[in-house]
């Protein structure tokens, strides 16, 4: 697969760039694998601990809240200590605490493990997105980032395979085994520390940085950059709130509202995941060809339309499997250009902090989505709860987008 991808013209990379590509591809894919393990096991976990929708949603919310803090801290640390070492540390952290979730003996204990897992989960994206943006030239940055973002779909697919093989066959132990499998991403840490070169942009910034330079997180609130910080954060809130409202509860919705068992839901998710991967890649190419803002706008509008149609249209049960493709395509593709866009908004000395703050404050606010949707489900049904919340979130995304600049073609000095 490596040889195939790196022969695609936008992915014709030299050896250091290829190593960064595969490190970030693996890191993000395994990040998705670990996160989606919980969304697929949420039903079994709820039965094991006697949880209602609100409590089950709270676990997802806590994970995302702590991932926000983890992303801000990791991004800031990467400005000081380098992208590669902090990336490896983040992957190790989320792998370890995903596995520990499998030994939880109570709801509060599981909540703690998922919270710490969130620290690494948030840190990996913040640092990995900066690293790939700094290493890849501007003319192909969107396409390459689209493929890296598409790794989430591979991780999601692996989680679905694990759920099909484990949950129906191991009874009450199944959900625990799902989490134990989450330790596997730690293997990627060895490759990253041994083979992946540090960002040349970061190395150049380190040579010119003063010995007592301020912490980079404070720089993103200075007057000349504050407007971009605020608007990019609102953009992130809207985008991620819509995403997590849909995909955290999707397996449960399929089971409760559509009557699909684990195998049927997995078949449906094949279409969602395939759509997600193609959406990431297509949006990546569109970001380089048409610009960041037009691509965001198209995917934002169609994400909102798709989720409303999905929830309210009377789609026959036999056809619902096919509707998953556009849901995945637009709902995931909208995220594709966000890493390059944030990297292009912030100067090198504060890029990690800016990217970590905007994306992960957005994720922190979006952490409310699983809990709010769970609460809405109690009054209006799960499908209505998902669609109302997600459509409102994409509306906020589009409003913030209007006031941000186009950044396509910016070189990162």
XYZ file of C-alpha atoms in Angstrom:
413
model
C 0.000 0.000 0.000
C 2.869 2.370 0.801
C 4.293 2.095 -2.721
C 0.863 2.692 -4.293
C 0.012 5.813 -2.308
C 3.418 7.443 -2.680
C 3.216 7.103 -6.487
C 0.102 9.303 -6.619
C 1.477 12.619 -8.037
C 0.584 14.789 -5.005
C 2.193 12.125 -2.799
C 5.481 11.913 -4.694
C 7.628 12.567 -1.652
C 11.281 12.249 -0.736
C 12.389 9.814 1.975
C 12.132 12.152 5.009
C 8.718 13.343 3.818
C 7.532 9.742 3.323
C 8.580 8.838 6.854
C 6.674 11.786 8.272
C 3.692 10.881 6.101
C 3.544 7.293 7.343
C 4.171 8.263 10.951
C 1.302 10.749 10.971
C -0.898 8.426 8.882
C -0.357 5.596 11.369
C -0.701 7.877 14.387
C -4.011 9.340 13.253
C -5.376 6.021 12.035
C -4.606 4.306 15.314
C -6.012 7.326 17.149
C -9.282 6.706 15.318
C -9.056 3.001 16.109
C -8.735 3.640 19.845
C -11.478 6.271 19.967
C -13.982 4.286 17.914
C -13.526 1.203 20.103
C -15.652 2.941 22.727
C -18.365 4.099 20.331
C -18.755 0.505 19.128
C -18.662 -0.991 22.625
C -20.901 1.652 24.203
C -23.925 -0.661 24.237
C -22.056 -3.502 25.967
C -20.442 -1.082 28.419
C -23.868 0.360 29.269
C -25.217 -3.111 30.024
C -22.152 -4.039 32.120
C -22.440 -0.980 34.362
C -26.192 -0.337 34.071
C -25.757 3.035 32.353
C -28.469 5.156 30.763
C -27.963 7.298 27.637
C -26.842 10.329 29.633
C -24.164 8.387 31.550
C -22.911 6.620 28.437
C -22.718 9.948 26.636
C -20.863 11.436 29.592
C -17.971 9.017 29.053
C -17.608 10.252 25.486
C -17.902 13.829 26.663
C -15.199 13.453 29.314
C -12.855 11.850 26.777
C -13.293 14.788 24.418
C -12.992 17.397 27.183
C -9.672 16.005 28.321
C -8.532 15.644 24.720
C -9.008 19.402 24.399
C -6.635 20.006 27.292
C -4.207 17.394 25.952
C -4.127 18.995 22.526
C -3.424 22.467 23.884
C -0.635 21.201 26.138
C 0.913 18.944 23.476
C 0.808 21.659 20.814
C 2.472 24.142 23.147
C 5.114 21.612 24.224
C 5.857 20.794 20.581
C 6.767 24.447 19.968
C 9.397 24.127 22.701
C 10.618 20.515 22.533
C 9.930 19.441 18.958
C 7.136 17.775 17.043
C 8.418 14.186 16.926
C 9.021 13.495 20.613
C 5.686 14.950 21.697
C 3.882 13.007 18.953
C 5.382 9.733 20.219
C 4.455 10.554 23.825
C 0.845 11.300 22.875
C 0.422 8.001 21.012
C 1.861 6.017 23.919
C -0.461 7.744 26.389
C -3.700 7.088 24.529
C -2.714 3.471 23.792
C -1.911 2.675 27.421
C -5.070 4.143 28.893
C -7.328 2.638 26.261
C -5.998 -0.758 27.327
C -6.449 0.099 31.001
C -10.097 0.907 30.299
C -10.546 -2.814 29.817
C -9.840 -3.534 33.494
C -12.271 -0.950 34.875
C -14.507 -2.370 37.601
C -16.909 0.568 37.908
C -18.346 3.516 36.016
C -16.181 6.122 37.857
C -13.016 4.096 37.223
C -13.781 3.818 33.513
C -14.453 7.555 33.451
C -10.941 8.225 34.809
C -9.232 5.927 32.294
C -11.114 7.457 29.372
C -10.258 10.950 30.599
C -6.507 10.236 30.595
C -6.839 8.465 27.243
C -8.301 11.725 25.970
C -5.120 13.620 26.853
C -3.119 11.557 24.371
C -5.963 11.450 21.855
C -6.020 15.240 21.661
C -2.253 15.602 21.678
C -1.670 13.293 18.716
C -3.731 15.297 16.228
C -2.432 18.672 17.382
C 1.210 17.704 16.910
C 0.817 15.375 13.932
C -1.125 17.951 11.911
C 1.566 20.561 12.503
C 4.351 18.133 11.590
C 2.824 17.065 8.268
C 1.965 20.681 7.357
C 5.520 21.880 8.023
C 7.169 19.077 6.067
C 4.957 19.022 2.933
C 5.246 21.865 0.334
C 2.295 24.237 -0.021
C 1.223 23.056 -3.497
C 0.493 19.508 -2.298
C -0.189 20.119 1.404
C -3.965 19.775 1.115
C -3.880 16.502 -0.809
C -1.296 14.905 1.480
C -3.153 16.057 4.582
C -6.345 14.604 3.079
C -4.747 11.165 2.861
C -3.401 11.485 6.403
C -6.830 12.518 7.630
C -8.247 9.542 5.749
C -6.244 7.261 8.032
C -9.021 7.802 10.586
C -11.270 5.735 8.327
C -8.785 2.858 8.340
C -8.622 3.002 12.130
C -12.406 3.094 12.292
C -12.608 0.080 9.972
C -10.175 -1.859 12.166
C -12.324 -1.047 15.182
C -15.434 -2.313 13.368
C -13.632 -5.551 12.456
C -12.553 -5.952 16.068
C -16.129 -5.394 17.246
C -17.527 -8.021 14.839
C -14.918 -10.580 15.849
C -14.947 -9.916 19.583
C -18.266 -8.546 20.883
C -20.602 -11.364 19.698
C -18.162 -14.138 20.610
C -16.795 -13.358 24.070
C -19.900 -12.456 26.043
C -19.426 -10.175 29.052
C -15.662 -10.143 28.464
C -16.006 -8.820 24.909
C -15.990 -5.095 25.589
C -12.955 -5.489 27.860
C -11.051 -7.320 25.132
C -11.931 -4.513 22.723
C -10.092 -2.055 24.942
C -7.111 -4.372 25.482
C -6.591 -4.473 21.731
C -6.212 -0.691 21.973
C -2.674 -1.152 23.291
C -1.424 -2.055 19.802
C -0.802 1.551 18.624
C 2.038 1.840 21.149
C 4.164 -0.122 18.661
C 4.164 2.928 16.357
C 6.113 4.872 18.971
C 9.256 2.818 18.276
C 9.157 3.670 14.562
C 8.511 7.352 15.196
C 11.386 7.798 17.634
C 13.861 5.837 15.492
C 12.969 6.816 11.927
C 11.011 10.064 11.714
C 13.031 13.269 11.203
C 12.218 16.450 13.062
C 10.436 19.246 11.199
C 13.011 21.490 9.431
C 10.666 24.448 9.960
C 10.698 23.830 13.721
C 14.488 23.360 13.743
C 14.935 26.685 11.947
C 12.583 28.421 14.393
C 14.503 26.943 17.339
C 17.793 28.356 16.057
C 16.353 31.873 15.957
C 14.331 31.663 19.178
C 15.607 33.598 22.143
C 16.712 31.596 25.188
C 13.972 33.165 27.325
C 11.272 33.234 24.676
C 7.714 33.377 26.081
C 5.521 30.288 26.168
C 3.992 30.038 22.716
C 0.417 29.661 24.002
C 0.440 33.295 25.143
C 1.451 34.524 21.684
C -1.805 33.466 20.016
C -3.726 35.998 22.138
C -1.691 39.003 21.007
C -3.639 41.667 19.176
C -2.401 40.972 15.637
C -3.329 37.265 15.779
C -6.248 37.248 18.254
C -8.957 37.649 15.605
C -7.724 34.574 13.738
C -7.531 32.630 17.005
C -11.153 33.409 17.932
C -12.623 32.751 14.479
C -10.646 29.540 13.935
C -11.823 28.306 17.331
C -15.475 28.982 16.430
C -14.921 27.204 13.116
C -13.547 24.226 15.004
C -16.435 24.204 17.488
C -19.013 24.038 14.706
C -17.185 21.436 12.654
C -16.425 19.040 15.494
C -19.747 19.426 17.290
C -21.473 18.261 14.137
C -19.074 15.372 13.676
C -19.215 14.000 17.209
C -22.965 14.448 17.466
C -23.338 12.127 14.493
C -20.618 9.544 14.842
C -20.444 8.958 18.596
C -24.072 7.798 18.630
C -24.275 6.231 15.179
C -23.821 2.555 16.198
C -26.404 2.939 18.982
C -28.845 4.670 16.616
C -28.502 1.841 14.109
C -29.238 -0.720 16.792
C -32.086 1.033 18.621
C -33.836 2.966 15.858
C -33.060 0.855 12.803
C -33.027 -2.562 14.455
C -29.634 -3.595 13.083
C -27.666 -6.166 15.057
C -23.882 -5.982 15.414
C -23.259 -7.640 12.042
C -25.911 -5.535 10.249
C -24.597 -2.345 11.772
C -21.086 -3.297 10.744
C -22.273 -3.751 7.149
C -23.834 -0.311 7.264
C -20.652 1.175 8.677
C -18.687 -0.176 5.712
C -20.519 2.388 3.570
C -19.997 5.160 6.129
C -16.289 4.409 6.418
C -15.792 4.117 2.654
C -17.560 7.447 2.222
C -15.419 8.958 4.965
C -12.139 7.937 3.373
C -13.138 9.151 -0.087
C -14.481 12.354 1.456
C -11.169 13.044 3.192
C -9.197 12.434 0.006
C -11.548 14.305 -2.333
C -11.662 17.312 0.005
C -7.856 17.242 0.231
C -7.511 17.574 -3.546
C -10.263 20.204 -3.624
C -8.444 22.237 -0.980
C -5.387 22.466 -3.228
C -7.374 23.009 -6.423
C -10.155 25.402 -5.347
C -8.985 26.772 -1.991
C -9.702 26.108 1.670
C -12.807 28.284 2.085
C -14.830 27.129 -0.955
C -14.177 23.491 -0.041
C -15.174 24.043 3.581
C -18.363 25.842 2.505
C -19.537 23.113 0.125
C -18.850 20.301 2.566
C -20.402 22.236 5.450
C -23.686 22.872 3.651
C -23.965 19.318 2.354
C -23.110 17.856 5.774
C -26.035 19.728 7.323
C -28.419 18.741 4.520
C -27.379 15.092 4.620
C -27.850 14.631 8.355
C -31.319 16.243 8.283
C -32.423 14.056 5.360
C -30.932 11.030 7.086
C -32.963 11.602 10.255
C -36.301 12.711 8.798
C -36.654 11.046 5.403
C -38.617 7.805 5.456
C -35.854 5.665 4.074
C -36.735 1.949 3.807
C -34.667 -0.262 6.087
C -33.271 -2.080 3.082
C -31.858 1.161 1.663
C -30.555 2.791 4.829
C -27.228 1.023 4.375
C -26.532 3.076 1.235
C -27.302 6.426 2.857
C -24.237 5.924 5.026
C -21.958 6.756 2.096
C -22.870 10.471 1.663
C -23.111 10.844 5.436
C -19.515 9.683 5.781
C -18.316 11.539 2.670
C -19.468 15.018 3.692
C -19.354 14.648 7.485
C -15.744 13.499 7.427
C -14.479 15.326 4.335
C -15.196 18.683 5.957
C -12.361 17.992 8.418
C -9.774 17.211 5.749
C -8.322 20.677 5.215
C -8.456 21.840 8.807
C -4.883 20.872 9.712
C -3.260 22.761 6.814
C -5.655 25.691 7.273
C -4.699 26.175 10.925
C -0.996 25.706 10.187
C -1.209 28.428 7.524
C -2.935 30.855 9.890
C -0.197 30.858 12.560
C 3.540 31.743 12.443
C 6.102 29.028 13.237
C 6.917 30.189 16.759
C 3.291 29.687 17.842
C 2.012 27.163 15.294
C 1.771 24.206 17.659
C 0.026 26.265 20.313
C -2.340 27.878 17.793
C -3.251 24.598 16.180
C -3.559 22.835 19.516
C -5.701 25.585 21.040
C -8.151 26.218 18.190
C -8.751 22.611 17.254
C -8.925 21.331 20.800
C -11.017 24.079 22.363
C -13.369 23.235 19.516
C -13.126 19.608 20.513
C -13.686 20.501 24.170
C -16.905 22.351 23.398
C -17.866 19.585 20.979
C -17.418 17.219 23.910
C -20.831 18.406 25.027
C -22.343 16.915 21.871
C -22.586 13.254 23.007
C -24.145 14.258 26.341
C -26.552 16.813 24.795
C -27.637 14.373 22.105
C -28.147 11.738 24.796
C -30.349 14.167 26.746
C -32.321 15.175 23.643
C -32.835 11.514 22.806
C -34.759 11.063 26.035
C -37.392 13.582 24.877
C -37.331 13.539 21.083
C -35.654 10.302 20.026
C -32.070 9.658 19.058
C -32.410 10.500 15.355
C -33.995 13.899 16.070
C -31.437 14.675 18.762
C -28.553 13.970 16.389
C -29.966 15.962 13.483
C -31.031 19.068 15.431
C -27.700 19.407 17.174
C -25.549 18.629 14.112
C -27.386 21.011 11.760
C -27.037 23.877 14.263
C -23.334 23.141 14.652
C -22.683 23.290 10.907
C -24.513 26.620 10.809
C -21.991 28.060 13.286
C -19.162 26.623 11.181
C -20.355 28.442 8.057
C -20.778 31.766 9.864
C -17.212 31.687 11.229
C -15.847 30.692 7.812
C -17.107 33.908 6.210
C -14.741 36.056 8.300
C -11.542 33.994 7.893
C -8.956 34.516 5.110
C -8.115 32.132 2.290
C -4.691 30.527 2.933
C -4.121 28.230 -0.038
C -0.510 28.377 -1.293
C 1.072 29.887 1.828
C 4.577 28.612 2.463
C 5.450 27.967 6.113
C 8.602 29.897 6.892
